Short mmCIF file of N, CA and C in Angstrom, two decimals:
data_model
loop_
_atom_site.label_atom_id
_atom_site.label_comp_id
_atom_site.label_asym_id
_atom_site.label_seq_id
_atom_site.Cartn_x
_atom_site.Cartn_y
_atom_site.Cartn_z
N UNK K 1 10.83 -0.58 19.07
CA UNK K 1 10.53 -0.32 17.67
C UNK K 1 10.49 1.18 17.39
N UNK K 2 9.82 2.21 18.45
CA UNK K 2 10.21 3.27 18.15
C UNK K 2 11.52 3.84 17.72
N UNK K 3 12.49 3.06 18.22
CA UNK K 3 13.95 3.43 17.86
C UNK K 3 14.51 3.00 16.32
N UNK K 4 13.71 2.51 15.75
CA UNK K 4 13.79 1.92 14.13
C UNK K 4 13.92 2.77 13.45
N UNK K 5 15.28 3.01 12.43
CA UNK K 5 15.31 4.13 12.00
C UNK K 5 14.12 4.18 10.80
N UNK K 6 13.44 3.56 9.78
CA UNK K 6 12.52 4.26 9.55
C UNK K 6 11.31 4.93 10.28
N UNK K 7 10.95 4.40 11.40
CA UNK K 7 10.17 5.35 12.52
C UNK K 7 10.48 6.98 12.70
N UNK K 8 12.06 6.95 12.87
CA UNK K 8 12.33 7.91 13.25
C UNK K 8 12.83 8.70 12.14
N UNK K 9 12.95 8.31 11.07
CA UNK K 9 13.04 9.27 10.04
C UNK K 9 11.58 9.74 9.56
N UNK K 10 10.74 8.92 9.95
CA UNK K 10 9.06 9.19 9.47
C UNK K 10 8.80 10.19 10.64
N UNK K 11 8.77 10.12 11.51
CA UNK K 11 8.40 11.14 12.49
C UNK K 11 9.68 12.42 12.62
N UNK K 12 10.69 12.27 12.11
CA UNK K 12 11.38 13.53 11.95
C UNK K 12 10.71 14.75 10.49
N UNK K 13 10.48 13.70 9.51
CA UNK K 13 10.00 14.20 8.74
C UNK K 13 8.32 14.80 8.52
N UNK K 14 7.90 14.34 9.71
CA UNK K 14 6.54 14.70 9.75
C UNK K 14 6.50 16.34 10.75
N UNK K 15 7.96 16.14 11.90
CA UNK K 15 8.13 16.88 12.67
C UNK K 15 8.27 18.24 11.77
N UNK K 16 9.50 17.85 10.93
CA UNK K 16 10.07 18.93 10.06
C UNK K 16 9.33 19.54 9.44
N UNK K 17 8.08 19.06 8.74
CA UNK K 17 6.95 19.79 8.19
C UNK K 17 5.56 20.38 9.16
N UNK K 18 6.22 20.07 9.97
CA UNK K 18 4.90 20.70 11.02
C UNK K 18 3.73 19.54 10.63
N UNK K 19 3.66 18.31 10.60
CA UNK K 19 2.52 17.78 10.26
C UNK K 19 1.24 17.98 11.44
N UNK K 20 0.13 17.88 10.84
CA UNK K 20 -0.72 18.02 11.65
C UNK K 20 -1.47 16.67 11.62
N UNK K 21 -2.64 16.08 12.92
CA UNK K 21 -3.81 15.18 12.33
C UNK K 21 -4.80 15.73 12.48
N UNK K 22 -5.98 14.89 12.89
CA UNK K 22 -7.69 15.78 12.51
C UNK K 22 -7.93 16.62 13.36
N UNK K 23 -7.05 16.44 14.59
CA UNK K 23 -7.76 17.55 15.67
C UNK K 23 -6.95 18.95 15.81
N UNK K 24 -5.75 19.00 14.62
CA UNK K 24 -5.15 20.09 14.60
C UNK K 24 -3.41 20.05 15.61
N UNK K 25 -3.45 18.62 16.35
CA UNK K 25 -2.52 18.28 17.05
C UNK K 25 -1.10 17.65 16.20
N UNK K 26 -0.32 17.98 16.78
CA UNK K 26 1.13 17.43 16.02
C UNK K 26 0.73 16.24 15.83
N UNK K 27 1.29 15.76 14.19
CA UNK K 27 0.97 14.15 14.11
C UNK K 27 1.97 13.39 14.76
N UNK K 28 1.73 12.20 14.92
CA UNK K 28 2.94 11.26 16.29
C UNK K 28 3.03 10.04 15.46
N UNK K 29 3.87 9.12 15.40
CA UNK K 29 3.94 7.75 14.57
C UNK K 29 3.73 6.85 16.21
N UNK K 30 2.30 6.59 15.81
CA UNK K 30 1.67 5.28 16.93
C UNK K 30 2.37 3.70 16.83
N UNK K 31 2.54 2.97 17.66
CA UNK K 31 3.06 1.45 17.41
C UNK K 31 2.14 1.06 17.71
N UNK K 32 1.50 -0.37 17.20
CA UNK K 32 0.83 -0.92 17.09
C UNK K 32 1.12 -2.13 17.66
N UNK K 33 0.35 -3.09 18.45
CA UNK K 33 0.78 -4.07 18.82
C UNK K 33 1.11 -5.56 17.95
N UNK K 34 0.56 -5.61 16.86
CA UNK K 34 0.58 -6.37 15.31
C UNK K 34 1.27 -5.41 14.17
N UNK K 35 1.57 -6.24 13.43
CA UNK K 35 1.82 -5.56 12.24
C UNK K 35 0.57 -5.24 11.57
N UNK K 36 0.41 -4.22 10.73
CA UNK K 36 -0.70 -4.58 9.87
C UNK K 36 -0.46 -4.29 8.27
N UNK K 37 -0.43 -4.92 7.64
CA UNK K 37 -0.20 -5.16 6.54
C UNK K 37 -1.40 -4.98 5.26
N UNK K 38 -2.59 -4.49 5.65
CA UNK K 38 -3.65 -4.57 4.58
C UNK K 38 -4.70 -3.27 5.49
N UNK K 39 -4.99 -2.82 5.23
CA UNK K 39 -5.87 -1.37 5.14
C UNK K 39 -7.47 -1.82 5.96
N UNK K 40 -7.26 -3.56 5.84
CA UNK K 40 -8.85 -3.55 6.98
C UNK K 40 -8.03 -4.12 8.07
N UNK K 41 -6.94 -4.79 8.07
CA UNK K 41 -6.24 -4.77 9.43
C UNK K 41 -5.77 -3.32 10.27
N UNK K 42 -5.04 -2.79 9.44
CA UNK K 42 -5.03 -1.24 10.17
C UNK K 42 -6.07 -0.78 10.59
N UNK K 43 -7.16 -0.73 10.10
CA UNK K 43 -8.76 0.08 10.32
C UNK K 43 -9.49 -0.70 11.59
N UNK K 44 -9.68 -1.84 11.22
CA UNK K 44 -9.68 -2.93 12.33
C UNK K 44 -8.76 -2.41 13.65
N UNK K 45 -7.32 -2.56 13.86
CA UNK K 45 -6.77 -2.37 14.67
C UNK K 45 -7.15 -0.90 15.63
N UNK K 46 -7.37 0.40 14.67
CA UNK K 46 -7.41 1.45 14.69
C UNK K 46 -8.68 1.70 14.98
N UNK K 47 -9.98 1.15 14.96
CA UNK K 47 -11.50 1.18 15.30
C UNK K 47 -12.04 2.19 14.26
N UNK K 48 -10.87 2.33 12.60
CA UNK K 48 -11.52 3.42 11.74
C UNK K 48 -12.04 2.47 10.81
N UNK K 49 -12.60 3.28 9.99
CA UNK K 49 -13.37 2.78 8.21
C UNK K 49 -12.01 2.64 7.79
N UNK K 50 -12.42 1.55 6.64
CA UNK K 50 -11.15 0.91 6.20
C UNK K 50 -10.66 2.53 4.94
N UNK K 51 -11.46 3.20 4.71
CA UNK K 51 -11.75 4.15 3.65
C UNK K 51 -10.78 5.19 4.10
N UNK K 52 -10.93 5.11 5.60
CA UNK K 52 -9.75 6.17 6.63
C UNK K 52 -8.06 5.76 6.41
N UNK K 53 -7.80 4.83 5.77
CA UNK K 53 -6.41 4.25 5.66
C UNK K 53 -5.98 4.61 4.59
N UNK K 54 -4.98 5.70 4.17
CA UNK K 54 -4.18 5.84 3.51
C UNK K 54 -3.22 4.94 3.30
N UNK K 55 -3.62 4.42 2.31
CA UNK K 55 -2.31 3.12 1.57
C UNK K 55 -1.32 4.05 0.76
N UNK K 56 0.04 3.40 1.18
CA UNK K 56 1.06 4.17 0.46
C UNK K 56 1.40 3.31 -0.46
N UNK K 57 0.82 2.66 -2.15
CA UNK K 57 1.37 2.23 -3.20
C UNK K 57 2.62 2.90 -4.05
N UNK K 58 3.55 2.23 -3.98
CA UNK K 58 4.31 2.55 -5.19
C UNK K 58 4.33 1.66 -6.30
N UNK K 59 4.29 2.68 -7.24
CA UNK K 59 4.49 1.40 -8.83
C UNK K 59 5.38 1.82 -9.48
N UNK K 60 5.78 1.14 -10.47
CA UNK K 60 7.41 1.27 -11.16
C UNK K 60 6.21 1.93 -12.34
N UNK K 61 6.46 3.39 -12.71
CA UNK K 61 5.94 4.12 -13.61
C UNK K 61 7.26 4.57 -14.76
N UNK K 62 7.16 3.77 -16.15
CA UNK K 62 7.75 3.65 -17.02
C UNK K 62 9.79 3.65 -16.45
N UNK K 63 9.94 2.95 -14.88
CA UNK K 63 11.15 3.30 -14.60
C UNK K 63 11.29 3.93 -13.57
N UNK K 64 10.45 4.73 -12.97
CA UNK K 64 10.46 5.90 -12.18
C UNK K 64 9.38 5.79 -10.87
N UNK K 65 10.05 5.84 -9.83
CA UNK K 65 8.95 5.29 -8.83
C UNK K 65 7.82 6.85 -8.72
N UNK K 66 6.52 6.03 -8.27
CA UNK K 66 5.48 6.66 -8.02
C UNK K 66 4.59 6.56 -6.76
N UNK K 67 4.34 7.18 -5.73
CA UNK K 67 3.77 7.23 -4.66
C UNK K 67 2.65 7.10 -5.22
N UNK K 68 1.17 6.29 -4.70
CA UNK K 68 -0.04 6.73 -4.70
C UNK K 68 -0.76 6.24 -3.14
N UNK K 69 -1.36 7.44 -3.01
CA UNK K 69 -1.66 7.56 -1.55
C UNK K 69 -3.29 7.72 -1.63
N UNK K 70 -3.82 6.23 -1.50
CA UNK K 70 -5.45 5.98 -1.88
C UNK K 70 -5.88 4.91 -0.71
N UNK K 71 -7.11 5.75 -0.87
CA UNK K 71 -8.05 5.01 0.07
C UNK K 71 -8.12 3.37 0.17
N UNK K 72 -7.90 2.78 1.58
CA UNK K 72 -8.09 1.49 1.68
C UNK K 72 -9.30 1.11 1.17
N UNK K 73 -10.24 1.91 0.96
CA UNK K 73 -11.98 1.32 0.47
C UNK K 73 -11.71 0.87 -0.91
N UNK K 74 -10.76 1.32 -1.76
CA UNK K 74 -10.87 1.35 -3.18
C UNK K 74 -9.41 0.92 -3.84
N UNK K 75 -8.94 0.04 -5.40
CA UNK K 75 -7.61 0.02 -5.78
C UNK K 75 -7.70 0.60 -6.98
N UNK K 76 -6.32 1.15 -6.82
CA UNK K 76 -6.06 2.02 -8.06
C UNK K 76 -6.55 1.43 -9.46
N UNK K 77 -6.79 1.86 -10.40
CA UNK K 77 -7.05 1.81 -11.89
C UNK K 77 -5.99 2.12 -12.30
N UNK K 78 -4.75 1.37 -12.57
CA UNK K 78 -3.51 1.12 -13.48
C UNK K 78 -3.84 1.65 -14.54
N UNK K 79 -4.62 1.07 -15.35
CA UNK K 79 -4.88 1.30 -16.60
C UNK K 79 -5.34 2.76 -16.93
N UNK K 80 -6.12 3.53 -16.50
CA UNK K 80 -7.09 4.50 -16.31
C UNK K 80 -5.52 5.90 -15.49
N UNK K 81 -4.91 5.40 -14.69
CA UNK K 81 -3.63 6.19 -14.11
C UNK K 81 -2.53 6.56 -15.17
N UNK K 82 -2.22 5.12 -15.74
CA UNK K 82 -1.38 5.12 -16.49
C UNK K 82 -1.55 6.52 -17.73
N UNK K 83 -2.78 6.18 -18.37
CA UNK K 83 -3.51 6.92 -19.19
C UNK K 83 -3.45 8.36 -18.74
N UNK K 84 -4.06 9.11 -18.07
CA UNK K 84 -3.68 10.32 -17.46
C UNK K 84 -2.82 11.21 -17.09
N UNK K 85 -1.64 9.94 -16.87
CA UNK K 85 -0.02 10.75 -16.44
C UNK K 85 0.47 10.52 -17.55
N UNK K 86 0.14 9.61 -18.61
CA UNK K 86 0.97 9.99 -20.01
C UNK K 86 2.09 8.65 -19.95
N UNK K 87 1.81 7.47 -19.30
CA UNK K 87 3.51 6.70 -18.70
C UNK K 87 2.44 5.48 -19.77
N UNK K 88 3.45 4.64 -20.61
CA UNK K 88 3.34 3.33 -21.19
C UNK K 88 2.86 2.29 -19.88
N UNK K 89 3.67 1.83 -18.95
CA UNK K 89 3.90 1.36 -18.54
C UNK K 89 3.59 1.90 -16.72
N UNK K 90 2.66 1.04 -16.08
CA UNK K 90 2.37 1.51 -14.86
C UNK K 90 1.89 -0.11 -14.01
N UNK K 91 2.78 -0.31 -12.85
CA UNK K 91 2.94 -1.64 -12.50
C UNK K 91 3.35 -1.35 -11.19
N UNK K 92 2.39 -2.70 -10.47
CA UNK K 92 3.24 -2.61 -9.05
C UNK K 92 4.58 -2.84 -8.60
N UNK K 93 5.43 -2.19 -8.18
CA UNK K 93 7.10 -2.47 -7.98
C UNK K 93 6.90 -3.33 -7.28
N UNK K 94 8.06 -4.12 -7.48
CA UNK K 94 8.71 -5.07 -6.49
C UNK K 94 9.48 -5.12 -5.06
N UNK K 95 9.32 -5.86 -4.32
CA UNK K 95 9.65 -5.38 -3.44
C UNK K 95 10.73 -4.77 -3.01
N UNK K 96 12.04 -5.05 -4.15
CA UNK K 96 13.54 -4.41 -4.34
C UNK K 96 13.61 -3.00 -4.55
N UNK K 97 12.64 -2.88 -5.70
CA UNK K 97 12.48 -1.34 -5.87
C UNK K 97 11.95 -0.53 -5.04
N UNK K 98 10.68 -1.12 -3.84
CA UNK K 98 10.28 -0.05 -3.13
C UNK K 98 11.51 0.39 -2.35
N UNK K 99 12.50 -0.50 -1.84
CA UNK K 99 13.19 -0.48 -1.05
C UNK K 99 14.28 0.32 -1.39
N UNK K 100 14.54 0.45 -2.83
CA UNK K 100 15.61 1.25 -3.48
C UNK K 100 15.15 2.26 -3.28
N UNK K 101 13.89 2.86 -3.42
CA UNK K 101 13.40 4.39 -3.53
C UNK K 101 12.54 4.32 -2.24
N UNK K 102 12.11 3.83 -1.51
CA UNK K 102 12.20 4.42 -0.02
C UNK K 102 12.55 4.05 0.73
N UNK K 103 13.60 3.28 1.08
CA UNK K 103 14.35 2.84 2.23
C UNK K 103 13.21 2.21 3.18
N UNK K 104 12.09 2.02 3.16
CA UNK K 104 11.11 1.14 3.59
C UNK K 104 10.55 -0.47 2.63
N UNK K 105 9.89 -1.44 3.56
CA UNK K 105 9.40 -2.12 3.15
C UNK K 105 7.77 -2.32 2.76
N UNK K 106 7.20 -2.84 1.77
CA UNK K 106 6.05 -3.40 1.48
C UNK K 106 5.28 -3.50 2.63
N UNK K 107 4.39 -2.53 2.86
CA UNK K 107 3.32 -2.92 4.42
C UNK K 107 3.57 -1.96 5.31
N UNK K 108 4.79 -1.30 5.41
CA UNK K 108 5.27 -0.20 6.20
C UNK K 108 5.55 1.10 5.11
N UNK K 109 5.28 1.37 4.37
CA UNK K 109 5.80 2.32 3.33
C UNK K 109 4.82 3.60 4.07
N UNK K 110 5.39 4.65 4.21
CA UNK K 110 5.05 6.23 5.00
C UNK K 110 4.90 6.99 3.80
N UNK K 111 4.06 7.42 3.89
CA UNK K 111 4.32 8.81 2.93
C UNK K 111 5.51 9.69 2.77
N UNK K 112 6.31 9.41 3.74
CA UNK K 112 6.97 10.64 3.65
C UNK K 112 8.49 9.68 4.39
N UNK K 113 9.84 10.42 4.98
CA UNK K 113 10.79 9.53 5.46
C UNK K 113 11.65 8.95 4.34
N UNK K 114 11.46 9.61 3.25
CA UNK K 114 12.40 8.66 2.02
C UNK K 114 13.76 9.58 1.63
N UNK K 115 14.53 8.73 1.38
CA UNK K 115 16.23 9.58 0.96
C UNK K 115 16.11 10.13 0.14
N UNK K 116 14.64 10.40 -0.68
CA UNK K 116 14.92 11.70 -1.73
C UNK K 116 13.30 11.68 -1.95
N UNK K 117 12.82 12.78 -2.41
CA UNK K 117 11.34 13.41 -3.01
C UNK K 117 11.12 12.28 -4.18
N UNK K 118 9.99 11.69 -3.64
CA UNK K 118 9.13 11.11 -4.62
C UNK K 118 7.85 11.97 -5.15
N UNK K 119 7.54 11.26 -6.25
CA UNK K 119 6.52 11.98 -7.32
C UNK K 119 5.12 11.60 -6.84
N UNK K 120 3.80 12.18 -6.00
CA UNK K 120 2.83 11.75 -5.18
C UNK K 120 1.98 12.05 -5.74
N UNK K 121 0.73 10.76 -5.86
CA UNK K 121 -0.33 11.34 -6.21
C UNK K 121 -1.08 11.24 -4.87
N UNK K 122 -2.27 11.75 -3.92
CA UNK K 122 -3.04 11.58 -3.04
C UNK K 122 -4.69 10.91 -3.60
N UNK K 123 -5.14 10.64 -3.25
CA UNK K 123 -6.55 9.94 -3.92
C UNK K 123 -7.10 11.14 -3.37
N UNK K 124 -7.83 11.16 -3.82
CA UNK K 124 -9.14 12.57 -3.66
C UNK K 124 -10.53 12.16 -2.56
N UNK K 125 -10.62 10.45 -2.56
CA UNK K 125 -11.38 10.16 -1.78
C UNK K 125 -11.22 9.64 -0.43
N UNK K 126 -10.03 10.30 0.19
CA UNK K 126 -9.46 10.43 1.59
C UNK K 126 -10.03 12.05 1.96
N UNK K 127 -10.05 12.70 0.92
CA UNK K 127 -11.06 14.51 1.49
C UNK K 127 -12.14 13.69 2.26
N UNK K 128 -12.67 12.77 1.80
CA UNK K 128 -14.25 12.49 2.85
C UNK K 128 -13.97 12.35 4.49
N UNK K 129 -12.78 12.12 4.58
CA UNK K 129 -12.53 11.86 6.04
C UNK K 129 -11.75 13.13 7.19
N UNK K 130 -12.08 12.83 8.18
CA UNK K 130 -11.77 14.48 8.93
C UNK K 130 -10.60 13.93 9.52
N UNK K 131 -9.89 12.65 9.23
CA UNK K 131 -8.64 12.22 9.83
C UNK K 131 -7.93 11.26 9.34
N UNK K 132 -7.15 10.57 8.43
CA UNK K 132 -6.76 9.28 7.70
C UNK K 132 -5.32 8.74 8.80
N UNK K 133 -5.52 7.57 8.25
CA UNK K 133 -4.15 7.07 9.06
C UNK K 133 -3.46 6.58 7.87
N UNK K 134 -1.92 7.28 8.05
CA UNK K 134 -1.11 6.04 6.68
C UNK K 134 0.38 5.50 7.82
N UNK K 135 0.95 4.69 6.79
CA UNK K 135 1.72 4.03 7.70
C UNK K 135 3.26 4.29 8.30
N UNK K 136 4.15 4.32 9.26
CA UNK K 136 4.71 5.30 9.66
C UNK K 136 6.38 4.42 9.70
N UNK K 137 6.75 3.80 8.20
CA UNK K 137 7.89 3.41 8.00
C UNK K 137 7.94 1.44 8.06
N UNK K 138 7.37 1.19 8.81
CA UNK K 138 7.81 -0.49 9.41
C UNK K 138 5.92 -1.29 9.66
N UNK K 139 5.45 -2.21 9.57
CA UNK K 139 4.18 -2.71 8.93
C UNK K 139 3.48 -2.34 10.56
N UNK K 140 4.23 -1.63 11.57
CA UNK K 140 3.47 -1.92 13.21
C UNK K 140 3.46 -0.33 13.25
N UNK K 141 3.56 0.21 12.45
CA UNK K 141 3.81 1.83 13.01
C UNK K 141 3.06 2.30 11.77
N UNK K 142 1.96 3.50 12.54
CA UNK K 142 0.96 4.44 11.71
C UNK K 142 0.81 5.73 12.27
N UNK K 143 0.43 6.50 11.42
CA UNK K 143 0.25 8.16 12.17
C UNK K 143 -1.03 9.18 11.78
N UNK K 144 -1.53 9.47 12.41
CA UNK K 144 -2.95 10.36 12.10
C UNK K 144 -2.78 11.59 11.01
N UNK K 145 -3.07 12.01 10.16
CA UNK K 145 -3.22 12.86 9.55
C UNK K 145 -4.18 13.39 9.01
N UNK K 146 -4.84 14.41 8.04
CA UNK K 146 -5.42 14.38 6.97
C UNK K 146 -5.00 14.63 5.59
N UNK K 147 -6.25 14.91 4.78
CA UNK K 147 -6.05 14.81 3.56
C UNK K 147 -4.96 15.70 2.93
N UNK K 148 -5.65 16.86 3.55
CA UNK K 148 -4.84 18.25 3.01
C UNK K 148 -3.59 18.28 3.59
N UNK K 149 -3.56 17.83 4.78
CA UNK K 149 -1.81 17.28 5.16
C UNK K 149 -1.33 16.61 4.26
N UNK K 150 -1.74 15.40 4.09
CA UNK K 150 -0.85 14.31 3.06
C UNK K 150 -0.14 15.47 1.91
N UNK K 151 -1.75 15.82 0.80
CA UNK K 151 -1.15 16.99 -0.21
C UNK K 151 0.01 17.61 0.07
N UNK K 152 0.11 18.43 1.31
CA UNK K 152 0.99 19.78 1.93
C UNK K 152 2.66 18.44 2.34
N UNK K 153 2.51 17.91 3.11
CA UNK K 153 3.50 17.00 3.66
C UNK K 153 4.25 16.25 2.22
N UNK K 154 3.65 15.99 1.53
CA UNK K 154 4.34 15.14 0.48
C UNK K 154 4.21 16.21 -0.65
N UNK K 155 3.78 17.21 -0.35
CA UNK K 155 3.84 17.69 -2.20
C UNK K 155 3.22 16.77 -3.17
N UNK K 156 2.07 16.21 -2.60
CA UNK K 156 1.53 15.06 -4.07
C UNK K 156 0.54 16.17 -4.46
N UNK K 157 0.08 15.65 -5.60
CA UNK K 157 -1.00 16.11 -6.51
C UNK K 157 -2.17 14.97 -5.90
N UNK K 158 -3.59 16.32 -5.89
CA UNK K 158 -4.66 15.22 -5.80
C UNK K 158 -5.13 14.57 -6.82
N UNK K 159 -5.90 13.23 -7.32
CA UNK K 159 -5.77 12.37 -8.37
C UNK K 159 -6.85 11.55 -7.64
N UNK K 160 -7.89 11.58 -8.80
CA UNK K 160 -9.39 10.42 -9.02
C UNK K 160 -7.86 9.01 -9.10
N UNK K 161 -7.92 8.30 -8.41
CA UNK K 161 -7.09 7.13 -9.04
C UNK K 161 -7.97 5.82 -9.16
N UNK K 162 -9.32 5.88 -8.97
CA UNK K 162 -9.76 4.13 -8.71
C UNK K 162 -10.41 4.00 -9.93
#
């Protein structure tokens, strides 16, 4: 599975930015022996707070895909997001569209590894943690980071989203 090209476009792209995780060490895309598909299975798997899991949501924002990169403890406020960025229309994509705009699937979606710059917001309540895990292309593969990485690595904006 390491040889999966979203793996290895997630860890080239983490390479390429110099990513770091909490202890200041190059970040690495870990395999997992399960998939994990939900933010208390990762945390579970991982022996972290579910709060430590960077979920990578995308939603179809008036047309236009949108990264939001928020804490497994908490779900976004659509309504309250929508409102703030100024978009009519703010909805979870389908699984066609994630796939159009990041060449990943639903459960495996990375922050980062996509055929072109997406528009990122980071949740603000991943700062509480001195290390987050988000997911590293495919639903069995994750990688250590932090907060201020995610920001720096994706170019997102930080954002109250819950």
């Amino acid at each position: 599975m390491q040889s999966h090209p979203n793996v290895q476009a997630v860890q080239q792209a983490l390479d390429d930015a110099g990513a770091r995780d909490g202890s200041g060490g190059a970040s690495r895309v870990r395999l997992l022996p399960e998939a994990v598909h939900t933010a208390a299975a990762a945390a579970e798997a991982l022996g972290v707070g579910v709060g430590a899991i960077a979920n990578s949501l995308i939603f179809d924002a008036d047309d236009a895909p949108l990264l939001v990169l928020t804490s497994g403890a908490h779900r976004v406020d659509t309504a309250g997001l929508a409102a703030s960025l100024g978009v009519t229309r703010l909805r979870r994509a389908t699984p066609e569209f994630v796939k159009r705009h990041t060449g990943q699937v639903i459960g495996g979606v990375a922050p980062v590894g996509h055929p072109g710059p997406l528009r990122t917001l980071v949740d603000t309540a991943l700062a509480g943690y001195d290390e987050v895990w988000a997911a590293g292309g495919v639903p069995q593969a994750v990688f250590p980071t932090t907060y201020t990485e995610l920001l720096r690595i994706t170019s997102g904006a930080p954002a109250e989203v819950a």
